[in-house]
Short mmCIF file of C-alpha atoms in Angstrom, two decimals:
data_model
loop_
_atom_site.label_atom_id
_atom_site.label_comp_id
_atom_site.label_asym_id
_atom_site.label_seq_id
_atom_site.Cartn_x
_atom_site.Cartn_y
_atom_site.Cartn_z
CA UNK A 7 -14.15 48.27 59.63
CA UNK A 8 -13.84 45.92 62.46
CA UNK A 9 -17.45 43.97 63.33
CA UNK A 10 -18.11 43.98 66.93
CA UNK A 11 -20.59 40.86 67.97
CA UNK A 12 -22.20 41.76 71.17
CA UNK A 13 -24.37 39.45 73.65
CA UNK A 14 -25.97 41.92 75.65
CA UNK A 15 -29.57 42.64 77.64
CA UNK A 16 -32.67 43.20 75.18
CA UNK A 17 -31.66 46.47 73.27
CA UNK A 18 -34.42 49.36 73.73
CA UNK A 19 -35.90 47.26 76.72
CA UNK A 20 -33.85 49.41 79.09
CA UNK A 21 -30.78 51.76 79.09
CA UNK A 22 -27.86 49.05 80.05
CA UNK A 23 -24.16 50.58 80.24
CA UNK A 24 -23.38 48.25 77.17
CA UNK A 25 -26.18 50.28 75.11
CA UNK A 26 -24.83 53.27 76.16
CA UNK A 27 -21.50 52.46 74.89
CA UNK A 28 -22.36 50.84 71.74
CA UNK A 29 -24.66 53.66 70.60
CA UNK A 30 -21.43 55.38 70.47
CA UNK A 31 -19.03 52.93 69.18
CA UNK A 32 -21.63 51.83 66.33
CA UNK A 33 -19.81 54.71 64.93
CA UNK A 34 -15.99 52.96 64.87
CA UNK A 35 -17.35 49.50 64.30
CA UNK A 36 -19.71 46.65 62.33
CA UNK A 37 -22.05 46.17 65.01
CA UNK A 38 -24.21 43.04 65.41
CA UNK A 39 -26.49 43.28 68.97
CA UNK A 40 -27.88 39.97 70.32
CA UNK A 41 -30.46 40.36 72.04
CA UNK A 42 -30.35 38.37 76.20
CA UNK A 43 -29.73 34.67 76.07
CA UNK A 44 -31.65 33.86 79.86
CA UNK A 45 -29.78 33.46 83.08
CA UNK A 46 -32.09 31.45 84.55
CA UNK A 47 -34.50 28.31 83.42
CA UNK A 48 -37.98 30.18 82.85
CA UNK A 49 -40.60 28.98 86.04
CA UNK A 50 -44.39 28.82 85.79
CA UNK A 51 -45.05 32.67 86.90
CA UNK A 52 -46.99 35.10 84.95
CA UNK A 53 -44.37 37.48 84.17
CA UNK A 54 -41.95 34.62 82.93
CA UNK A 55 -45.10 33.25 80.74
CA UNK A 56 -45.49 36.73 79.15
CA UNK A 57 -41.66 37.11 78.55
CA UNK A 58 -41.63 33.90 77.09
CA UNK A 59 -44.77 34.89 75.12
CA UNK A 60 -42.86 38.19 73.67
CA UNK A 61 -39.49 36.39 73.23
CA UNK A 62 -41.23 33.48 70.90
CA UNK A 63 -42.98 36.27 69.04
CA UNK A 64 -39.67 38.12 68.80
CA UNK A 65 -37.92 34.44 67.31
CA UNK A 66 -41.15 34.18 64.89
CA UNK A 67 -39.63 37.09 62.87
CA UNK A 68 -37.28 37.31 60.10
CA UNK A 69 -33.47 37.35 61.50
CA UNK A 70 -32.72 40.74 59.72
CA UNK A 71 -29.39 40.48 57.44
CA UNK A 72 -28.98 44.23 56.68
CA UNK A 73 -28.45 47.11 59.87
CA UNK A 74 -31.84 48.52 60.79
CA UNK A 75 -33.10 51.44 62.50
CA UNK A 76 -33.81 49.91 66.27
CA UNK A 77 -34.11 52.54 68.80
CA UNK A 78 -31.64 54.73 67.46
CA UNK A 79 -29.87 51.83 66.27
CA UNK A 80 -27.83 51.53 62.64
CA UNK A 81 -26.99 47.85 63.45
CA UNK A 82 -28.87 44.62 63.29
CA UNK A 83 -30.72 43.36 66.46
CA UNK A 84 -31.33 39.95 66.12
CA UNK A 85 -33.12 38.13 68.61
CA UNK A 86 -31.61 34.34 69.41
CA UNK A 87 -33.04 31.24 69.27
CA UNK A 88 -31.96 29.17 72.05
CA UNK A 89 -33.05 26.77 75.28
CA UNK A 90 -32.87 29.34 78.63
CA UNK A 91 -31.73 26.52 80.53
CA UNK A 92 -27.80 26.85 81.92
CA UNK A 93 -27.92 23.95 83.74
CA UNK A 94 -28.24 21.64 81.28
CA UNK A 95 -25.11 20.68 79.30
CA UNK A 96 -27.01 19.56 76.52
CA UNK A 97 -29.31 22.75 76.18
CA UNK A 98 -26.17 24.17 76.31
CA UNK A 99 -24.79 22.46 73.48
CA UNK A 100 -27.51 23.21 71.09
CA UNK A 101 -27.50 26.52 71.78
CA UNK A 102 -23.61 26.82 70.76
CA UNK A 103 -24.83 25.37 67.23
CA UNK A 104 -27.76 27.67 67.12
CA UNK A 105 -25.74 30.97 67.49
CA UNK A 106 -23.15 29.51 65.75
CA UNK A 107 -25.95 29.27 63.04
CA UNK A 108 -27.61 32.30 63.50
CA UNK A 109 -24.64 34.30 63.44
CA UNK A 110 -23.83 32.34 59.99
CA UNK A 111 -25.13 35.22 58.29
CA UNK A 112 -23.60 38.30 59.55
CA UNK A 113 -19.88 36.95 59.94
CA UNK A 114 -17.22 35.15 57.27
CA UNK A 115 -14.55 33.44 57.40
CA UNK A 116 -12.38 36.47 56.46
CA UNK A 117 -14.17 39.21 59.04
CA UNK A 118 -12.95 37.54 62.41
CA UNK A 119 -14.76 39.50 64.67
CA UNK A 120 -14.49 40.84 68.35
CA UNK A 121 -17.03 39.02 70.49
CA UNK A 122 -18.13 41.55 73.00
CA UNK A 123 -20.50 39.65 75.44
CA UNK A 124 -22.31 41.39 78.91
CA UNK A 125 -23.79 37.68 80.19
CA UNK A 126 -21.77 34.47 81.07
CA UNK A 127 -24.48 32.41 79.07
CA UNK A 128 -22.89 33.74 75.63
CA UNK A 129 -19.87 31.65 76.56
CA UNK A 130 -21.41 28.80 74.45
CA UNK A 131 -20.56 29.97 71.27
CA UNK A 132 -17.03 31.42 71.79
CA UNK A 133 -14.26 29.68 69.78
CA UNK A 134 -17.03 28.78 66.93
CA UNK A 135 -16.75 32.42 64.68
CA UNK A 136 -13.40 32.15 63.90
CA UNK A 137 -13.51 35.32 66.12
CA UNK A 138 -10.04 38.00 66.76
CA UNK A 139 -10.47 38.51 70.34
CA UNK A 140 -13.17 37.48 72.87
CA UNK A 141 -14.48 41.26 75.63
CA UNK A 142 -16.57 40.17 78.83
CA UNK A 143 -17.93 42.99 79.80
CA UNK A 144 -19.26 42.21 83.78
CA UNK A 145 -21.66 44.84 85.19
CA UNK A 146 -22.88 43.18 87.56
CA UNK A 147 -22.30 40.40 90.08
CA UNK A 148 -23.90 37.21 89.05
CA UNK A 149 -23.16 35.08 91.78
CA UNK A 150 -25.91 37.22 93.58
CA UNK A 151 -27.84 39.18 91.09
CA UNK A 152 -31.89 38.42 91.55
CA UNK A 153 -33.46 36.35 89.13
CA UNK A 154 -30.50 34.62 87.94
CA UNK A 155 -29.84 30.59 88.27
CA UNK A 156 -26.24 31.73 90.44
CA UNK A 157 -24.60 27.64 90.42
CA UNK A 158 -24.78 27.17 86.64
CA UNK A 159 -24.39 31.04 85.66
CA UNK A 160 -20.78 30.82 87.87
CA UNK A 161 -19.43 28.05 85.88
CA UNK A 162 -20.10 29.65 82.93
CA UNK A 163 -18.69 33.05 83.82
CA UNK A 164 -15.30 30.95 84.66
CA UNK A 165 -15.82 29.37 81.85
CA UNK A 166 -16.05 32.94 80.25
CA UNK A 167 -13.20 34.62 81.60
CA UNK A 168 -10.70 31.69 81.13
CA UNK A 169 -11.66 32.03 77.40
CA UNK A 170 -11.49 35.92 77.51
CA UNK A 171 -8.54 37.85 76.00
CA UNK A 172 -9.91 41.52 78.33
CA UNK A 173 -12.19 41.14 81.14
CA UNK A 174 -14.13 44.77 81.60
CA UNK A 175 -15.90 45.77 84.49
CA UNK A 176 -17.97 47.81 86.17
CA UNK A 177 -16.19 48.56 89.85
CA UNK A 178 -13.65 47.75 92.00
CA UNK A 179 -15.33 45.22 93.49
CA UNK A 180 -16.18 43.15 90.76
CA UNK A 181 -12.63 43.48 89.48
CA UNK A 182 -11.63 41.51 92.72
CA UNK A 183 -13.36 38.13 91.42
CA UNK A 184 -10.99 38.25 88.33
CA UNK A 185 -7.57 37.57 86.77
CA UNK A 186 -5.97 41.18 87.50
CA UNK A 187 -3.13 40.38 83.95
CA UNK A 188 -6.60 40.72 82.19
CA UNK A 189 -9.02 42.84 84.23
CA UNK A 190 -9.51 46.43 83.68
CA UNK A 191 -12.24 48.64 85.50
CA UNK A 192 -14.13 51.34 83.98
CA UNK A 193 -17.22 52.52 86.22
CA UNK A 194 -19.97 53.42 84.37
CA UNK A 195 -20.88 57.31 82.82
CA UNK A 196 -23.58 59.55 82.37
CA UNK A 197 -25.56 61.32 79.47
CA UNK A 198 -24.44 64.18 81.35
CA UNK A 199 -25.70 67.36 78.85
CA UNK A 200 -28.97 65.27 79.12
CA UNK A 201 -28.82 65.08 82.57
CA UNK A 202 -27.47 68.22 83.82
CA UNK A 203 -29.61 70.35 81.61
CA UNK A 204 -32.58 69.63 83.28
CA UNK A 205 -33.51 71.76 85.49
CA UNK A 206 -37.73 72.91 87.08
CA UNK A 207 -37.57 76.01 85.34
CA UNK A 208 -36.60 74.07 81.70
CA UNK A 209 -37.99 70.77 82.15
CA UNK A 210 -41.65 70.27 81.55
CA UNK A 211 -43.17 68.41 84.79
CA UNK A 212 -44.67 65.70 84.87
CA UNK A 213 -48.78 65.37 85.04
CA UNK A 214 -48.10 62.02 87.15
CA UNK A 215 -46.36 63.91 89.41
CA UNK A 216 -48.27 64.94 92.67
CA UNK A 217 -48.18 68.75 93.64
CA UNK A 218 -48.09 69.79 97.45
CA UNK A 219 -45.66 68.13 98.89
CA UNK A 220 -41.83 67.47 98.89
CA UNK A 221 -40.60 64.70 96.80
CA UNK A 222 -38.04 62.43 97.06
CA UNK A 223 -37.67 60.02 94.47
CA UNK A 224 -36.12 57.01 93.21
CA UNK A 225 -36.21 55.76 89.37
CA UNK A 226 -34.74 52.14 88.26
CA UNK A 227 -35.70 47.96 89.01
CA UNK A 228 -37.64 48.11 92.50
CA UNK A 229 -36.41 44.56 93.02
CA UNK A 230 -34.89 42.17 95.84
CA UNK A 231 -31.79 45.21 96.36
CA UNK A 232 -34.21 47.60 97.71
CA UNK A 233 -34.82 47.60 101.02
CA UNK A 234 -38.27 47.62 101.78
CA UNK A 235 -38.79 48.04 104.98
CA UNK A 236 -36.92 51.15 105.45
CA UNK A 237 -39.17 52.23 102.93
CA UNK A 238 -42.15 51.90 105.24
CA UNK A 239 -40.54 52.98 108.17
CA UNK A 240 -38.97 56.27 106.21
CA UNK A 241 -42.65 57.15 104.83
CA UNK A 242 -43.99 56.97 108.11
CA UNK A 243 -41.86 59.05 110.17
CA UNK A 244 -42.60 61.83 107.15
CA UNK A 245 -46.15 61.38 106.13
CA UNK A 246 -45.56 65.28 104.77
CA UNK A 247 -43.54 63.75 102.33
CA UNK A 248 -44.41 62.14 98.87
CA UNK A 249 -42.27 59.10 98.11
CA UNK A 250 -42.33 58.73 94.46
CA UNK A 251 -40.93 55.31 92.81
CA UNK A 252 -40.40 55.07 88.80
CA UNK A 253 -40.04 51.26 87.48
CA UNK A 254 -40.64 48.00 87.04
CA UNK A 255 -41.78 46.04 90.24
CA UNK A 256 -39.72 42.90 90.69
CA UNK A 257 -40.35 42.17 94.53
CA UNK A 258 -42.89 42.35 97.04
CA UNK A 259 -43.94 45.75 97.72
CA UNK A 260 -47.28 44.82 99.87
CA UNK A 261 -45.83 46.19 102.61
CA UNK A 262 -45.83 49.96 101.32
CA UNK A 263 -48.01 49.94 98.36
CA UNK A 264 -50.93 51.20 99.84
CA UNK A 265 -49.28 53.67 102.00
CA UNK A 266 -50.98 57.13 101.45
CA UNK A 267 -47.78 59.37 100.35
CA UNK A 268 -46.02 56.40 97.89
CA UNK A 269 -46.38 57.33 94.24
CA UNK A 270 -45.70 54.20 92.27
CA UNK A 271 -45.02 55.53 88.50
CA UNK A 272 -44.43 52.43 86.77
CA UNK A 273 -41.36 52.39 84.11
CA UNK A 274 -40.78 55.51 82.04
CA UNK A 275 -38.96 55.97 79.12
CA UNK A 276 -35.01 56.96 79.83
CA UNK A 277 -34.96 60.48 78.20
CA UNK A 278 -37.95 61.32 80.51
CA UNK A 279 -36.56 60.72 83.57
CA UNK A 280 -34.35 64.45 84.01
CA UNK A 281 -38.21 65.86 83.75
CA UNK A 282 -39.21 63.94 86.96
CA UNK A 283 -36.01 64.29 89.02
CA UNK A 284 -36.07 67.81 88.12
CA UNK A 285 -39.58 68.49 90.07
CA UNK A 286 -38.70 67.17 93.35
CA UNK A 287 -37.10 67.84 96.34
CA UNK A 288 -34.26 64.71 96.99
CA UNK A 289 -33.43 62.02 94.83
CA UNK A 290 -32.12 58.58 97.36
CA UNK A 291 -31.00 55.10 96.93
CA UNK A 292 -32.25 52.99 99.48
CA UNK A 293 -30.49 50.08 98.91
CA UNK A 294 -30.33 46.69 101.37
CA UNK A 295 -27.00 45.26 102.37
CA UNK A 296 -26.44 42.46 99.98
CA UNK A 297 -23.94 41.31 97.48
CA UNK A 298 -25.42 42.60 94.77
CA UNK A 299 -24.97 45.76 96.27
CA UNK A 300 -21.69 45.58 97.30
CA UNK A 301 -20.40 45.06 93.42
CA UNK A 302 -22.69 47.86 91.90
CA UNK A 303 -21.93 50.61 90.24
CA UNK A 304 -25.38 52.31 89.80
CA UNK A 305 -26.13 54.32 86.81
CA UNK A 306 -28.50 56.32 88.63
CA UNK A 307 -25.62 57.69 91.20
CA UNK A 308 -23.82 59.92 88.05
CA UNK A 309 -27.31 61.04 86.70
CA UNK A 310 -28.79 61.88 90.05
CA UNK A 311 -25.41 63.38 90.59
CA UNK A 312 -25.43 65.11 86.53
CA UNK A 313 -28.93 66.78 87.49
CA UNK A 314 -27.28 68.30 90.92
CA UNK A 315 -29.80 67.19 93.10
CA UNK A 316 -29.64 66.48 96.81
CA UNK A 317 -29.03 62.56 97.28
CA UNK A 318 -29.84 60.56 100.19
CA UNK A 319 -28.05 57.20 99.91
CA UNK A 320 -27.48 53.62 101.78
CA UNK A 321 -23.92 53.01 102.45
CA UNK A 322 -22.06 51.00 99.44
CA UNK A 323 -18.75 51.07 97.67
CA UNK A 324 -19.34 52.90 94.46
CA UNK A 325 -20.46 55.44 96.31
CA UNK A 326 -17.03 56.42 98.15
CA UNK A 327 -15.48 59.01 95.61
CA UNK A 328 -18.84 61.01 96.07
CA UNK A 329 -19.81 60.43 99.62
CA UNK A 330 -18.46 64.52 100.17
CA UNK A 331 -21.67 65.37 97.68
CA UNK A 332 -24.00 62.74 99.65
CA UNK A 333 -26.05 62.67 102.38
CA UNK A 334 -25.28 58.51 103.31
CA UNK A 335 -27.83 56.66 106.36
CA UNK A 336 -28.18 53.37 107.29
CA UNK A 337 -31.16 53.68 110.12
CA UNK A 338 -34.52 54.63 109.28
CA UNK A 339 -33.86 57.59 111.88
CA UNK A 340 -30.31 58.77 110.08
CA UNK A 341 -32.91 58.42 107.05
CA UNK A 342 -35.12 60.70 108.34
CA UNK A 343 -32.66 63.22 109.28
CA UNK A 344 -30.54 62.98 105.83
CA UNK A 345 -33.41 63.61 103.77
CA UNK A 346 -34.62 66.44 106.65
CA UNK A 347 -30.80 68.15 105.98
CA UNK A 348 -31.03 67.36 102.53
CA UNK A 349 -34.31 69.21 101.86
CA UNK A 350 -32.01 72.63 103.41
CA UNK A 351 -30.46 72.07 99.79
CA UNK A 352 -33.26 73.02 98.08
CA UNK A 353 -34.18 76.46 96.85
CA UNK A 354 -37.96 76.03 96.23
CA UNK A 355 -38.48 74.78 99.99
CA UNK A 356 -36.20 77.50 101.58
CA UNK A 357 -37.68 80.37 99.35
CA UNK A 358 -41.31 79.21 100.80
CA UNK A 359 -39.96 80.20 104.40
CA UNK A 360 -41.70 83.21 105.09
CA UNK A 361 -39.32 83.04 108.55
CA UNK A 362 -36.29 83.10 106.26
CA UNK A 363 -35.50 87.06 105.16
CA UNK A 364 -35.04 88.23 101.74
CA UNK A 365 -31.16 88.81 102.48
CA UNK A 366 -30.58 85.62 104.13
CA UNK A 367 -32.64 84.04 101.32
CA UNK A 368 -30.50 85.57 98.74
CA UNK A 369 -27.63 83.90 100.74
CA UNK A 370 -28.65 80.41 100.71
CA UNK A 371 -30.03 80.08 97.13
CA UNK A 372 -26.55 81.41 95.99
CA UNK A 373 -24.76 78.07 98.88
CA UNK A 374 -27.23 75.88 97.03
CA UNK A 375 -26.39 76.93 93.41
CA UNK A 376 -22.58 76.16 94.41
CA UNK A 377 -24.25 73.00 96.00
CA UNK A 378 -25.64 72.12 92.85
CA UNK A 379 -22.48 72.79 90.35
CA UNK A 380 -20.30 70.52 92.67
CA UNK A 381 -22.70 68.17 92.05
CA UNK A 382 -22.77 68.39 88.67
CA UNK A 383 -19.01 69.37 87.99
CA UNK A 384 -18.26 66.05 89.81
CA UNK A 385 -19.28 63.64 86.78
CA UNK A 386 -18.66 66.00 83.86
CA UNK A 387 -16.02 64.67 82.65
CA UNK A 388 -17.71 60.86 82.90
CA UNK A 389 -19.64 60.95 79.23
CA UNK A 390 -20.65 57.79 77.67
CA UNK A 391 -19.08 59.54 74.92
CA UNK A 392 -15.65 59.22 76.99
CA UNK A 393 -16.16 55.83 78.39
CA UNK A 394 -16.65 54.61 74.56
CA UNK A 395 -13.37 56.50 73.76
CA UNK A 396 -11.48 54.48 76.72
CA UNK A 397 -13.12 50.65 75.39
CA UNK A 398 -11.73 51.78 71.52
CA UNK A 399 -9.02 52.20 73.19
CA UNK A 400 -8.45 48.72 75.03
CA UNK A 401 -9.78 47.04 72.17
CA UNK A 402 -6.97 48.43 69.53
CA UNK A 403 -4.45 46.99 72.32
CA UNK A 404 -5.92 43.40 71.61
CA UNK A 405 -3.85 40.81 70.41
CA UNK A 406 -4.06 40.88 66.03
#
């Protein structure tokens, strides 16, 4: 069986598109996971002092040599030992010797495996395990991701792809920064029978979920890519509203935080999130014009999309094969309205009419079903299962 080596995020910490995919390839290949090797030099902040606090804990503890069971894992998650500090040629020296080292124990001479690595600072130990073929899977765009050291993190991602034998990524976009003889895009999928499933009638809701008023929701990183502001202004203009936010806070949110109809949830765990978007009215995506933005190719899109929802959405690339199925704003005001037409798509509000007559009622419940299986039909085909079928694919085409 052919090992697979892959540099990716911290596995379980949150449900990246490479843990998607490997959860089904673990299957076809020897999988080793690695857990994130930093972007950025750590800085004196409380939430980098208790990272740095979990990831020495997480070094403290015996590299394990045979697969484990790791969040649904059969694979060995080992957690490196390195210097998070890309600018520094020497830091990244040592760390080429320490993977190299590391990795000692799960490779041979004879295996040659298949480097599969989701972050440019990986690049350090290409070329040292006698590896087959080296994958860089890009996601994202680093040049203007938040949180990430973007002047070192570029050279290394050059460095990366000039080493790379298939360059992967995640939109159309990204594929523009790279060679196109080695570039191949595959936008991200769903867990759509998880996804599309879910429904108010099946799913269970929520007890952190306020009753008596329309929803609309967002789940994922509330970091520097969401817009704020609008936010406020949005939640304002609708104070009949709830505005309900599930994640981790990465930016300043003072500015709506204490607003009377925002729910801030806190992170939840992946396979509970069809419960919440299943209990309210309009799932959105209000995302700020920026080039992080502008590469993305949101997860949440094809699950909002999976649980047929009505979705209110800023303007940005990924979004144009489904802009038909959503209601796109970039004003607080064409906010207002999108998630006032939007909320016509939903059965539970029209049913609570009492203007609206049984007949016509009848009427727009069956629109909204068809509403809802467009919705849904439009990312059926876009498994995880089927994305992992398409990488097995372009990795069999690599060079023996």
């Amino acid at each position: 069986m052919q090992q697979l080596i892959v540099f990716g995020e911290d596995w379980g910490a949150h449900p990246s598109s490479t843990q998607h995919l490997m959860k089904h390839l673990q299957q076809q290949y020897e999988l080793v996971w690695v857990n994130s090797i930093g972007l950025r030099r750590p800085t004196f902040t409380v939430r980098d002092g208790k990272r740095l606090l979990a990831k020495a804990k997480s070094m403290l503890k015996k590299t394990p040599s045979a697969p484990t069971s790791v969040s649904r894992s059969e694979f060995p998650v080992v957690e490196p030992k390195v210097i998070p500090w890309p600018s520094s040629s020497v830091a990244r020296k040592l760390n080429g010797a320490l993977l190299k080292n590391l990795l000692s124990s799960f490779t041979s001479e004879d295996k040659r495996p298949i480097l599969w690595t989701s972050l440019p600072s990986a690049v350090d130990v290409v070329g040292k395990l006698n590896e087959k073929a080296v994958i860089y899977y890009c996601g994202d765009d680093f040049t203007s991701l938040a949180g990430v050291d973007h002047a070192p993190v570029a050279v290394m991602e050059q460095e990366l792809v000039e080493k790379a034998d298939l360059v992967i990524v995640a939109s159309q976009e990204l594929a523009k920064k790279f060679p196109a003889d080695k570039t191949v895009v595959l936008e991200h999928g769903v867990d759509y029978e998880e996804f599309s499933s879910a429904s108010k009638y099946s799913a269970p809701r929520p007890e952190d979920l306020k009753m008596g008023r329309p929803i609309v929701g967002f789940y994922g990183s509330i970091a520097d890519w969401i817009d704020v502001e609008l936010i406020k202004s949005v939640a304002h203009k609708l104070p009949d509203w709830e505005f309900v936010f599930i994640g981790s806070v990465q930016t300043d949110i003072s500015a709506i935080k204490e607003l009377p109809n925002i729910s801030l949830l806190g992170p939840k765990p992946h396979n509970e999130l069809p419960n919440y978007v299943a209990h309210w009215q309009v799932s959105w995506l209000p995302f700020r014009q920026c080039g992080q933005i502008d590469a993305c190719n949101p997860l949440k899109l094809r699950e909002y999309l999976a649980l047929g929802k009505p979705i209110v959405s800023s303007e940005f690339p990924a979004l144009e094969p489904y802009k038909q199925l959503v209601n796109t704003a970039t004003t607080a005001e064409e906010f207002v309205n999108a998630i006032e037409v939007a909320a016509c798509d939903s059965p539970k509000l029209i049913s609570e009419k009492a203007m609206v007559s049984e007949v016509q009622s009848w009427l727009d419940v069956e629109f909204l079903s068809s509403n809802t299986q467009l919705r849904r039909h439009s990312v059926s085909k876009e498994s995880w299962r089927t994305k992992s079928e398409q990488v097995h694919q372009l990795i069999t085409l690599l060079r023996p």
